[in-house]
Structures are given as C-alpha cells and as structure tokens.
Short mmCIF file of C-alpha atoms and ligand atoms in Angstrom, two decimals:
data_model
loop_
_atom_site.label_atom_id
_atom_site.label_comp_id
_atom_site.label_asym_id
_atom_site.label_seq_id
_atom_site.Cartn_x
_atom_site.Cartn_y
_atom_site.Cartn_z
CA MET A 17 0.00 0.00 0.00
CA THR A 18 1.41 3.41 -0.86
CA ALA A 19 1.36 6.04 1.88
CA PRO A 20 -0.76 9.10 1.13
CA ASN A 21 1.25 12.13 0.08
CA ARG A 22 0.84 15.69 1.31
CA ARG A 23 -1.56 16.65 -1.45
CA ILE A 24 -3.88 13.79 -0.61
CA ASN A 25 -3.93 14.47 3.11
CA ALA A 26 -4.10 18.27 2.85
CA GLU A 27 -7.18 19.66 4.57
CA THR A 28 -8.96 22.99 4.76
CA VAL A 29 -10.21 23.99 8.16
CA ASP A 30 -12.69 26.72 9.11
CA PHE A 31 -10.96 28.43 12.03
CA ASP A 32 -14.02 30.46 13.05
CA GLN A 33 -16.03 27.27 13.31
CA LEU A 34 -13.17 25.64 15.18
CA TRP A 35 -13.20 28.48 17.71
CA ARG A 36 -16.98 28.25 18.23
CA ASP A 37 -17.24 24.46 18.38
CA PRO A 38 -14.20 22.40 17.35
CA TYR A 39 -15.69 18.96 18.04
CA PRO A 40 -17.46 18.24 14.71
CA THR A 41 -14.26 19.14 12.80
CA PHE A 42 -12.17 17.04 15.18
CA ALA A 43 -14.53 14.06 14.72
CA ARG A 44 -14.33 14.42 10.91
CA LEU A 45 -10.52 14.58 10.96
CA ARG A 46 -10.23 11.58 13.31
CA ALA A 47 -12.47 9.55 11.01
CA THR A 48 -11.11 10.60 7.63
CA ASN A 49 -7.70 12.26 7.93
CA PRO A 50 -6.07 11.83 11.36
CA VAL A 51 -2.67 13.21 10.26
CA ALA A 52 -3.95 16.09 8.13
CA PHE A 53 -1.70 18.75 6.64
CA VAL A 54 -3.47 22.11 7.05
CA PRO A 55 -1.78 24.60 4.69
CA GLN A 56 -3.46 27.63 6.34
CA ALA A 57 -1.61 26.75 9.58
CA ASP A 58 1.45 25.16 7.93
CA HIS A 59 1.10 22.35 10.46
CA TYR A 60 -0.15 18.77 10.52
CA PHE A 61 -3.21 18.36 12.73
CA ILE A 62 -2.86 15.15 14.78
CA THR A 63 -6.28 14.25 16.14
CA ARG A 64 -6.27 10.62 17.37
CA PHE A 65 -5.46 9.57 20.93
CA ASP A 66 -3.12 6.72 19.99
CA ASP A 67 -1.10 8.85 17.57
CA ILE A 68 -0.52 11.58 20.18
CA ALA A 69 0.37 8.97 22.81
CA HIS A 70 2.86 7.47 20.30
CA ILE A 71 4.41 10.91 19.65
CA GLU A 72 4.87 11.57 23.36
CA ARG A 73 6.47 8.13 23.85
CA HIS A 74 9.14 9.06 21.27
CA PRO A 75 10.63 12.43 22.31
CA ALA A 76 13.83 11.69 20.35
CA ILE A 77 11.78 11.80 17.12
CA PHE A 78 9.15 14.39 18.02
CA ARG A 79 10.81 17.44 19.55
CA ALA A 80 9.48 20.16 21.83
CA SER A 81 12.13 22.69 20.71
CA GLU A 82 10.94 25.34 18.30
CA PRO A 83 13.89 27.73 17.87
CA ARG A 84 12.11 30.14 15.52
CA SER A 85 8.70 30.06 17.19
CA LEU A 86 6.64 33.03 18.33
CA VAL A 87 6.56 31.58 21.84
CA ASN A 88 10.36 31.82 22.08
CA ARG A 89 10.32 35.35 20.70
CA VAL A 90 7.62 36.53 23.12
CA MET A 91 8.65 34.69 26.30
CA GLY A 92 12.28 33.69 25.72
CA HIS A 93 13.59 30.12 25.61
CA SER A 94 11.72 28.29 28.37
CA PHE A 95 12.14 24.65 29.43
CA MET A 96 8.77 23.85 27.82
CA ARG A 97 10.48 24.34 24.44
CA LYS A 98 13.72 22.52 25.28
CA ASP A 99 14.51 18.81 25.01
CA ASP A 100 16.51 16.07 26.73
CA GLU A 101 19.08 17.09 29.38
CA GLU A 102 18.59 20.82 28.78
CA HIS A 103 14.90 20.43 29.65
CA MET A 104 15.38 18.03 32.57
CA VAL A 105 17.96 20.19 34.39
CA GLU A 106 15.56 23.14 34.64
CA ARG A 107 12.47 21.02 35.26
CA LYS A 108 14.22 19.33 38.22
CA ILE A 109 15.10 22.70 39.76
CA VAL A 110 11.45 23.77 40.00
CA ALA A 111 10.07 20.31 40.88
CA PRO A 112 9.92 20.91 44.69
CA SER A 113 7.39 23.74 44.17
CA PHE A 114 5.10 21.46 42.15
CA SER A 115 5.23 18.14 44.00
CA PRO A 116 2.01 16.54 45.33
CA ALA A 117 3.35 17.15 48.86
CA ALA A 118 3.93 20.87 48.14
CA ALA A 119 0.45 21.15 46.64
CA LYS A 120 -1.18 19.58 49.71
CA LYS A 121 1.04 20.81 52.55
CA VAL A 122 2.45 24.13 51.36
CA TRP A 123 -0.05 25.70 48.96
CA SER A 124 -3.43 24.34 50.07
CA ASP A 125 -3.73 26.59 53.13
CA THR A 126 -3.24 29.68 50.97
CA PHE A 127 -5.65 28.37 48.32
CA ARG A 128 -8.23 27.85 51.10
CA GLU A 129 -7.77 31.41 52.37
CA ILE A 130 -8.14 32.84 48.86
CA ALA A 131 -11.30 30.84 48.12
CA ALA A 132 -12.84 31.75 51.50
CA ASP A 133 -12.08 35.43 50.97
CA LEU A 134 -13.65 35.44 47.49
CA LEU A 135 -16.73 33.61 48.74
CA ASP A 136 -17.14 35.97 51.72
CA ASP A 137 -17.54 38.69 49.15
CA LEU A 138 -19.80 36.71 46.80
CA GLN A 139 -22.14 35.09 49.32
CA ASP A 140 -24.43 38.09 49.91
CA ARG A 141 -24.50 39.19 46.28
CA GLY A 142 -26.86 36.45 45.12
CA SER A 143 -25.60 36.43 41.54
CA ALA A 144 -22.36 36.92 39.60
CA ASP A 145 -20.38 35.88 36.57
CA LEU A 146 -18.31 33.10 38.12
CA VAL A 147 -15.60 33.37 35.45
CA ALA A 148 -14.84 37.04 36.20
CA ASP A 149 -15.67 37.08 39.90
CA PHE A 150 -14.47 33.69 41.13
CA ALA A 151 -12.40 31.53 38.75
CA THR A 152 -10.19 34.38 37.48
CA PRO A 153 -9.14 35.89 40.84
CA MET A 154 -8.85 32.39 42.35
CA ALA A 155 -6.32 31.36 39.68
CA ALA A 156 -4.46 34.68 39.67
CA ARG A 157 -4.05 35.04 43.42
CA SER A 158 -2.93 31.41 43.68
CA LEU A 159 -0.40 31.95 40.92
CA CYS A 160 1.16 34.99 42.64
CA THR A 161 1.79 32.82 45.71
CA VAL A 162 3.12 29.75 43.90
CA THR A 163 5.46 31.73 41.62
CA GLY A 164 6.74 33.84 44.54
CA LEU A 165 5.82 37.03 42.65
CA THR A 166 3.68 38.37 45.46
CA ASN A 167 4.54 41.91 44.37
CA ILE A 168 2.22 41.59 41.32
CA ALA A 169 -1.45 42.56 41.77
CA TRP A 170 -3.75 39.67 40.81
CA GLN A 171 -5.42 41.81 38.16
CA ASP A 172 -2.02 42.40 36.52
CA ILE A 173 -0.98 38.74 36.54
CA ALA A 174 -4.36 37.81 34.98
CA ARG A 175 -4.04 40.52 32.32
CA TRP A 176 -0.38 39.76 31.58
CA SER A 177 -1.06 36.05 31.33
CA GLN A 178 -3.76 36.71 28.73
CA ALA A 179 -1.52 39.18 26.87
CA LEU A 180 1.29 36.59 26.68
CA MET A 181 -1.08 33.89 25.42
CA ASP A 182 -2.51 36.26 22.78
CA ALA A 183 0.98 37.31 21.68
CA VAL A 184 2.24 33.72 21.26
CA GLN A 185 -0.72 33.01 18.96
CA ASN A 186 -0.39 36.29 17.05
CA TYR A 187 0.25 34.63 13.69
CA ALA A 188 -1.41 37.57 11.90
CA ARG A 189 1.24 39.89 13.43
CA ASP A 190 -1.32 42.29 14.93
CA PRO A 191 0.86 45.17 16.26
CA GLU A 192 -1.44 45.84 19.24
CA LEU A 193 -1.25 42.23 20.43
CA ALA A 194 2.53 42.34 20.01
CA ARG A 195 2.70 45.57 22.05
CA LEU A 196 0.56 44.15 24.86
CA GLY A 197 2.71 40.99 24.91
CA GLN A 198 5.87 43.09 25.21
CA GLU A 199 4.31 45.19 27.98
CA ALA A 200 3.43 42.00 29.90
CA SER A 201 6.91 40.61 29.39
CA ASP A 202 8.54 43.85 30.64
CA GLY A 203 6.19 44.00 33.63
CA ILE A 204 7.04 40.43 34.64
CA ASP A 205 10.80 41.06 34.24
CA ALA A 206 10.54 44.11 36.50
CA ALA A 207 8.57 42.13 39.12
CA ILE A 208 11.18 39.33 39.03
CA ASP A 209 14.06 41.80 39.43
CA ALA A 210 12.34 43.36 42.43
CA MET A 211 11.59 39.99 44.10
CA ILE A 212 15.01 38.35 43.64
CA PRO A 213 16.62 40.04 46.68
CA VAL A 214 13.45 39.43 48.73
CA ARG A 215 13.40 35.67 47.99
CA ARG A 216 17.16 35.40 48.50
CA ALA A 217 16.76 36.89 51.97
CA ASN A 218 13.62 34.84 52.79
CA PRO A 219 13.64 31.62 50.76
CA ASP A 220 10.40 29.60 50.66
CA ARG A 221 8.93 26.82 48.45
CA SER A 222 7.94 29.26 45.69
CA ILE A 223 9.12 28.67 42.13
CA LEU A 224 11.34 31.78 42.18
CA SER A 225 13.01 30.59 45.40
CA MET A 226 13.71 27.17 43.86
CA MET A 227 15.16 28.81 40.76
CA LEU A 228 17.51 30.94 42.87
CA ALA A 229 18.52 27.95 45.04
CA GLY A 230 19.25 25.99 41.85
CA ASP A 231 21.40 28.78 40.33
CA MET A 232 19.20 29.02 37.26
CA PRO A 233 20.51 31.70 34.84
CA LEU A 234 18.46 34.93 34.80
CA ASP A 235 17.37 34.47 31.15
CA SER A 236 15.94 31.05 32.02
CA ILE A 237 14.27 32.35 35.20
CA ARG A 238 12.51 35.01 33.14
CA ALA A 239 11.46 32.70 30.28
CA ASN A 240 10.31 29.91 32.60
CA LEU A 241 8.29 32.21 34.85
CA LYS A 242 6.59 33.68 31.78
CA VAL A 243 5.62 30.23 30.54
CA ILE A 244 4.36 29.37 34.02
CA ILE A 245 2.34 32.61 34.20
CA GLY A 246 0.99 31.94 30.68
CA GLY A 247 -0.03 28.36 31.54
CA GLY A 248 -0.76 28.65 35.25
CA GLN A 249 -3.56 31.22 35.00
CA ASN A 250 -6.01 30.42 32.21
CA GLU A 251 -6.01 26.63 32.61
CA PRO A 252 -6.96 26.40 36.30
CA ARG A 253 -9.41 29.28 35.69
CA ASP A 254 -11.03 27.34 32.85
CA ALA A 255 -11.05 24.04 34.77
CA ASN A 256 -12.63 25.80 37.76
CA SER A 257 -15.47 27.56 35.92
CA GLY A 258 -15.90 24.59 33.56
CA LEU A 259 -16.30 22.06 36.35
CA ILE A 260 -18.90 24.27 38.05
CA TRP A 261 -20.78 24.56 34.75
CA ALA A 262 -20.60 20.83 34.01
CA LEU A 263 -21.97 19.95 37.45
CA LEU A 264 -24.74 22.56 37.36
CA SER A 265 -25.74 21.23 33.95
CA ASN A 266 -25.81 17.63 35.24
CA PRO A 267 -27.68 17.72 38.58
CA ASP A 268 -27.53 13.93 39.05
CA GLN A 269 -23.73 14.05 38.91
CA LEU A 270 -23.67 17.06 41.25
CA SER A 271 -25.73 15.06 43.78
CA ALA A 272 -23.30 12.15 43.45
CA VAL A 273 -20.31 14.39 44.18
CA LYS A 274 -22.00 15.99 47.16
CA ALA A 275 -22.75 12.52 48.56
CA ASP A 276 -19.20 11.26 47.99
CA PRO A 277 -16.48 13.95 48.17
CA SER A 278 -13.87 11.57 46.71
CA LEU A 279 -15.63 12.25 43.40
CA TRP A 280 -14.50 15.90 43.20
CA LEU A 281 -11.19 14.83 41.74
CA ARG A 282 -12.89 12.49 39.27
CA GLY A 283 -15.15 15.33 38.23
CA PHE A 284 -12.14 17.56 37.66
CA GLU A 285 -10.30 14.94 35.57
CA GLU A 286 -13.44 14.24 33.57
CA TYR A 287 -14.00 17.94 32.89
CA VAL A 288 -10.44 18.48 31.55
CA ARG A 289 -10.91 15.41 29.37
CA TRP A 290 -14.28 16.63 28.09
CA VAL A 291 -13.28 20.26 27.39
CA SER A 292 -9.49 20.32 27.54
CA PRO A 293 -8.30 23.81 28.64
CA ILE A 294 -5.16 23.35 26.50
CA GLY A 295 -6.65 21.84 23.38
CA MET A 296 -3.45 21.89 21.34
CA TYR A 297 0.32 22.10 21.74
CA PRO A 298 3.06 21.77 19.12
CA ARG A 299 5.89 19.36 18.32
CA THR A 300 8.47 19.37 15.50
CA VAL A 301 9.63 16.24 13.67
CA GLY A 302 13.34 15.63 14.38
CA GLN A 303 14.01 12.63 12.12
CA GLU A 304 12.35 10.85 9.23
CA THR A 305 9.40 8.81 10.42
CA GLU A 306 5.85 7.74 9.67
CA LEU A 307 2.63 8.35 11.58
CA ALA A 308 -0.59 6.48 10.75
CA GLY A 309 0.88 5.75 7.32
CA VAL A 310 1.83 9.38 6.62
CA PRO A 311 5.55 9.96 5.96
CA LEU A 312 7.02 12.85 7.97
CA LYS A 313 10.38 14.50 7.52
CA PRO A 314 12.64 16.57 9.81
CA GLY A 315 11.27 20.08 10.29
CA ASP A 316 7.62 19.11 9.72
CA ARG A 317 5.52 20.84 12.34
CA LEU A 318 2.69 19.17 14.21
CA PHE A 319 -0.23 20.41 16.27
CA LEU A 320 -1.11 17.75 18.84
CA LEU A 321 -4.85 18.25 19.29
CA VAL A 322 -5.42 16.76 22.71
CA GLY A 323 -8.87 18.40 22.74
CA SER A 324 -9.70 15.95 19.94
CA ALA A 325 -7.76 12.96 21.34
CA ASN A 326 -9.74 13.30 24.57
CA ARG A 327 -12.95 12.82 22.55
CA ASP A 328 -11.61 9.90 20.51
CA GLU A 329 -14.37 7.28 20.27
CA ALA A 330 -11.69 4.57 19.98
CA GLN A 331 -10.61 5.49 23.51
CA PHE A 332 -13.75 6.70 25.30
CA ARG A 333 -17.30 5.39 25.25
CA ASP A 334 -19.81 8.14 24.45
CA PRO A 335 -16.92 10.69 24.41
CA ASP A 336 -19.05 13.84 23.97
CA ARG A 337 -20.79 13.24 27.29
CA PHE A 338 -19.53 14.62 30.61
CA ASP A 339 -19.62 11.53 32.83
CA LEU A 340 -17.58 11.44 35.99
CA HIS A 341 -18.48 7.78 36.49
CA ARG A 342 -16.79 6.69 33.24
CA GLU A 343 -14.41 3.77 33.53
CA GLU A 344 -11.82 4.98 31.01
CA SER A 345 -9.98 7.61 33.02
CA ARG A 346 -6.65 8.03 31.18
CA HIS A 347 -6.68 11.32 29.26
CA LEU A 348 -4.17 13.66 27.62
CA ALA A 349 -5.33 17.02 29.02
CA PHE A 350 -2.04 17.45 30.90
CA GLY A 351 0.02 16.19 27.96
CA SER A 352 2.23 13.12 28.38
CA GLY A 353 5.92 12.16 28.42
CA PRO A 354 8.77 14.43 29.58
CA HIS A 355 6.69 17.62 29.29
CA PHE A 356 3.72 16.31 31.27
CA CYS A 357 2.22 19.38 32.97
CA ALA A 358 4.41 20.43 35.88
CA GLY A 359 1.46 22.15 37.54
CA ALA A 360 -1.03 19.26 37.49
CA TRP A 361 -0.97 18.64 41.27
CA VAL A 362 -1.15 22.35 42.02
CA ALA A 363 -4.18 22.67 39.72
CA ARG A 364 -5.87 19.61 41.27
CA ALA A 365 -5.37 21.00 44.80
CA GLN A 366 -6.55 24.47 43.84
CA VAL A 367 -9.62 23.50 41.83
CA ALA A 368 -10.74 19.98 42.82
CA ASP A 369 -9.76 19.89 46.50
CA ILE A 370 -10.55 23.45 47.48
CA ALA A 371 -12.16 26.07 45.21
CA VAL A 372 -15.07 24.18 43.63
CA PRO A 373 -16.12 22.13 46.70
CA MET A 374 -16.01 25.28 48.87
CA LEU A 375 -18.09 27.22 46.34
CA PHE A 376 -20.83 24.56 46.31
CA GLU A 377 -20.78 24.41 50.10
CA ARG A 378 -21.02 28.16 50.61
CA LEU A 379 -23.40 29.30 47.84
CA LYS A 380 -26.75 27.73 48.71
CA ASN A 381 -29.15 26.75 45.91
CA LEU A 382 -26.54 27.62 43.30
CA GLU A 383 -27.88 27.40 39.74
CA LEU A 384 -27.15 28.68 36.24
CA ASP A 385 -28.70 32.12 35.70
CA ASP A 386 -30.65 31.83 32.47
CA SER A 387 -32.38 35.22 32.77
CA GLY A 388 -29.90 36.85 30.34
CA GLU A 389 -27.10 35.62 28.11
CA PRO A 390 -26.31 31.93 28.76
CA ALA A 391 -22.82 30.66 29.66
CA ARG A 392 -20.55 30.80 26.61
CA CYS A 393 -17.52 28.68 25.65
CA GLY A 394 -14.85 29.54 23.08
CA GLY A 395 -11.52 28.45 21.61
CA TRP A 396 -9.80 25.35 20.28
CA ALA A 397 -6.04 25.77 21.03
CA PHE A 398 -7.20 26.99 24.44
CA ARG A 399 -10.83 26.40 25.30
CA GLY A 400 -12.95 27.51 28.21
CA LEU A 401 -15.97 29.42 29.41
CA LEU A 402 -16.02 33.12 28.58
CA THR A 403 -18.84 33.83 31.02
CA LEU A 404 -20.72 31.79 33.64
CA PRO A 405 -23.76 33.71 34.93
CA ALA A 406 -25.03 32.05 38.11
CA ARG A 407 -27.33 32.86 41.03
CA TRP A 408 -27.89 31.55 44.55
CA SER A 409 -29.80 32.33 47.74
CA ALA A 410 -28.21 35.40 49.30
C1 HEM B 19 -6.17 22.40 34.57
C2 HEM B 19 -5.03 23.02 34.58
C3 HEM B 19 -3.89 22.75 33.62
C4 HEM B 19 -3.88 22.10 32.41
C5 HEM B 19 -5.06 21.44 31.68
C6 HEM B 19 -2.50 22.12 31.92
C7 HEM B 19 -2.07 21.53 30.73
C8 HEM B 19 -0.75 21.44 30.33
C9 HEM B 19 -0.28 20.78 29.12
C10 HEM B 19 -1.16 20.11 28.08
C11 HEM B 19 1.08 20.87 29.09
C12 HEM B 19 2.02 20.30 28.01
C13 HEM B 19 2.46 21.39 27.05
C14 HEM B 19 3.53 20.94 26.09
O1 HEM B 19 4.07 19.83 26.20
O2 HEM B 19 3.85 21.72 25.16
C15 HEM B 19 1.47 21.61 30.27
C16 HEM B 19 2.78 21.92 30.58
C17 HEM B 19 3.13 22.71 31.64
N1 HEM B 19 2.29 23.24 32.61
FE1 HEM B 19 0.31 22.94 32.77
N2 HEM B 19 -1.74 22.81 32.82
C18 HEM B 19 -2.54 23.20 33.88
C19 HEM B 19 -2.14 23.89 35.01
C20 HEM B 19 -0.88 24.36 35.25
C21 HEM B 19 -0.48 25.17 36.38
C22 HEM B 19 -1.43 25.64 37.49
C23 HEM B 19 0.86 25.44 36.22
C24 HEM B 19 1.78 26.26 37.08
C25 HEM B 19 1.46 26.91 38.18
C26 HEM B 19 1.30 24.75 35.02
C27 HEM B 19 2.60 24.72 34.56
C28 HEM B 19 3.04 24.00 33.46
C29 HEM B 19 4.43 23.95 33.05
C30 HEM B 19 5.62 24.64 33.74
C31 HEM B 19 4.49 23.13 31.91
C32 HEM B 19 5.73 22.77 31.10
C33 HEM B 19 6.28 21.44 31.58
C34 HEM B 19 7.51 20.99 30.82
O3 HEM B 19 7.73 21.42 29.69
O4 HEM B 19 8.24 20.17 31.37
N3 HEM B 19 0.22 24.11 34.46
N4 HEM B 19 0.35 21.94 31.02
#
C-alpha cells in the first residue's frame, strides 16, 4: 500500500467554526484524515489519541524545541520548548514547588484562604459571573503565591497572562497584540528583578526561590516564569469555571459528588478530558518517520490536538458526554511524556480539593442564571468558558 502524500492528506479547516465548536471538525478529521496537513496553519493536525500517545512516547523523534517560534520570541527560551538534558535540568530545579506534597502541605492553606475570601464577598451578592468574579481571581491570586511574585497585583498577573497567550498566537502579526505581549513581558521582568533580593533573603517553596537555590541563569528564570504565568492562569481558571458549569448542567452528577467527596477529583479529571483547557500544543519532527501511514520529515511541524484525542471514540465510550463515572480515566489534558504538565498537582489541589467544593458548600441553591445571556464557551487551542452567569440564595 502506498502512503498518502501531502496533497492527498491536505485539509482545509474553518478556524471560526473551530473556535466556536471544534468537536465536529475534530470528529471528521479523526475519522477521515487523522494526520492532516493544514496549509493555512502550515502544520499537521494530529487528532487521534493513539497517535498523540505514540508521539509523546518518542521524544527523540518528536521534539518540543521550536527555535524560531513566536513563543520563544515573546517569552524567551523556556524549558517547555527545550529537550533532553537541557529540559530536565531546569524542570528538576522547580520540581519541589510542584510536587504533590507541596500542593497539599504548602499551597493548600493559601488556596483555602483565597477561596474563603472570594466567597465571603460573593455570598451576599446572590448572583455573579463566576468566570470574572471567582475563577479568574482564584487562579491569579494562587499563581502569585506559587510563583513567589507576590509583588504583582492579581489583576495584573491575569491581564499579563492573557496578553502573553494572545501574543504567542499572534500569527497575523497584529501590532497591538505584540505591544501588549511586550508590555506584559517587561512588567514580569521588573517584578522578578524586584523579588530576587526578597526571595534570596527569605527563601520559601515558591518557584522563584527554587530557581535561585538551583542557580538558574536569569534568562531562564525570566522565560520559565513567563511560561508558568501563561499556563498557570487560564487553565486552572477554565477548569474551575468549567467544572462548576458541568456539574450545574448535570444535577444527578452534582448530587453524586456531594454525597461522595472523593468524586471531586474524578469530576475535575473528567471535565479536563471533556473540554481540555489546552486543546493543542506543538511538536516538531526531528528525524524521518511515519505516523498512521503518513511519511514525515525533519522540520515538519505538528499540532497535537489533545482536545480531539480526549474525545476519541476509539478510547472513550460516548466521548461527547460529561460523565464522571466513566471507567476509562486516562486522558491527555495534561500532555504526556517528559513535558507532562508540571502544575497538574497544584491545579488539582486548587480547583478539585478546594475552590469548587467550597463554592458549592457556601453558595446555597446555586444554579445557572438563564435570565440573560447563557454561559458561553470559546476556543480550540485553548478552550474555556467566557462567562458563567449564576445565582444563589443570598
Ligand atoms: C487544569 C489546569 C492545567 C492544564 C489542563 C494544563 C495543561 C498542560 C499541558 C497540556 C502541558 C504540556 C504542554 C507541552 O508539552 O507543550 C502543560 C505543561 C506545563 N504546565 Fe500545565 N496545565 C494546567 C495547570 C498548570 C499550572 C497551574 C501550572 C503552574 C502553576 C502549570 C505549569 C506548566 C508547566 C511549567 C508546563 C511545562 C512542563 C515541561 O515542559 O516540562 N500548568 N500543562
């Protein structure tokens, strides 16, 4: 059998449609063209679970480095875009801030204080947009603590995180997005410079403290903290608001979680499978290879669409349904292999152990507020709720 060539597996994709609702396109690609070359993006779209798992099992062939990428230009050369020893050295330095023990014993008390403080304010209001008024400040204030950049206001870290994410996807070279990205990058550099002497004098378990203890070069400290601010804000925010939305939309599953608190974590994992906050991340082919019968050569660029893989019907029964009781629990929402999300345990502690259970406990008779605009979701590379109007008994 001859392998299909690029012309045969080229595919046109409607990016507006993808942003609104990517799942029909993902299903079509999985069924008909799972390694599809999309000329508009100059990348192959990899949509099946097994193919992405294969890629992540072979980091010598499929590389995370992208020397000429926008992400490197905007944030600098972070460990997320390095390979092998170069990646491992820096990842090991920050590991103590991210361990399950740090998440439970060091960060959870602060996460609890932040959630309680936000809910004290919300409780008497009776209604709010839970994206803007709960999930966003919860993620941002947590991130200031974990990074060690406690000199940044939560509103700034949230805004800068968004500006960095917009700038790294600014393929159309919009000058305003580039300017906002630069402003965010400069603001973060200034905050790091100001906090270095503070953390040297008073070391703690924060990421900046670990970087200083590990003698990480300043360029790497800056690039790595930017990647952490980019990834550590929107994803827990989206998992937080998304899990609330999924449970309010499925009252039987909400009752099950309330009756058995061990299910909060399953609900969280099922939500990030169902609507993966990072729906796509890139890899570059490092040596000649073949994927699902498609020949690939060095320099070919791939988008790993985990948002599609996590809905792969070959892997999950009834994949479009949110079902925290499902038996198949292995998903790719945190990636896989050497770059598996460093912040997974921190996100689980923040969202599944603390923020969402406390919200349901404190806001009595919580329900979706359908009196105006309904909750809205958007995105495919990053996907989450844009708004979550809700009300409760004040
Ligand atoms: C629900 C929440 C989260 C999701 C779904 C998520 C998802 C991911 C994914 C898919 C990757 C792999 C990216 C790649 O290989 O290119 C990743 C990497 C990473 N994430 Fe997360 N993330 C979350 C929360 C966080 C948090 C809270 C932090 C930090 C405070 C964080 C820090 C990182 C870092 C540093 C990496 C790079 C790891 C490496 O290259 O070795 N993440 N994350």
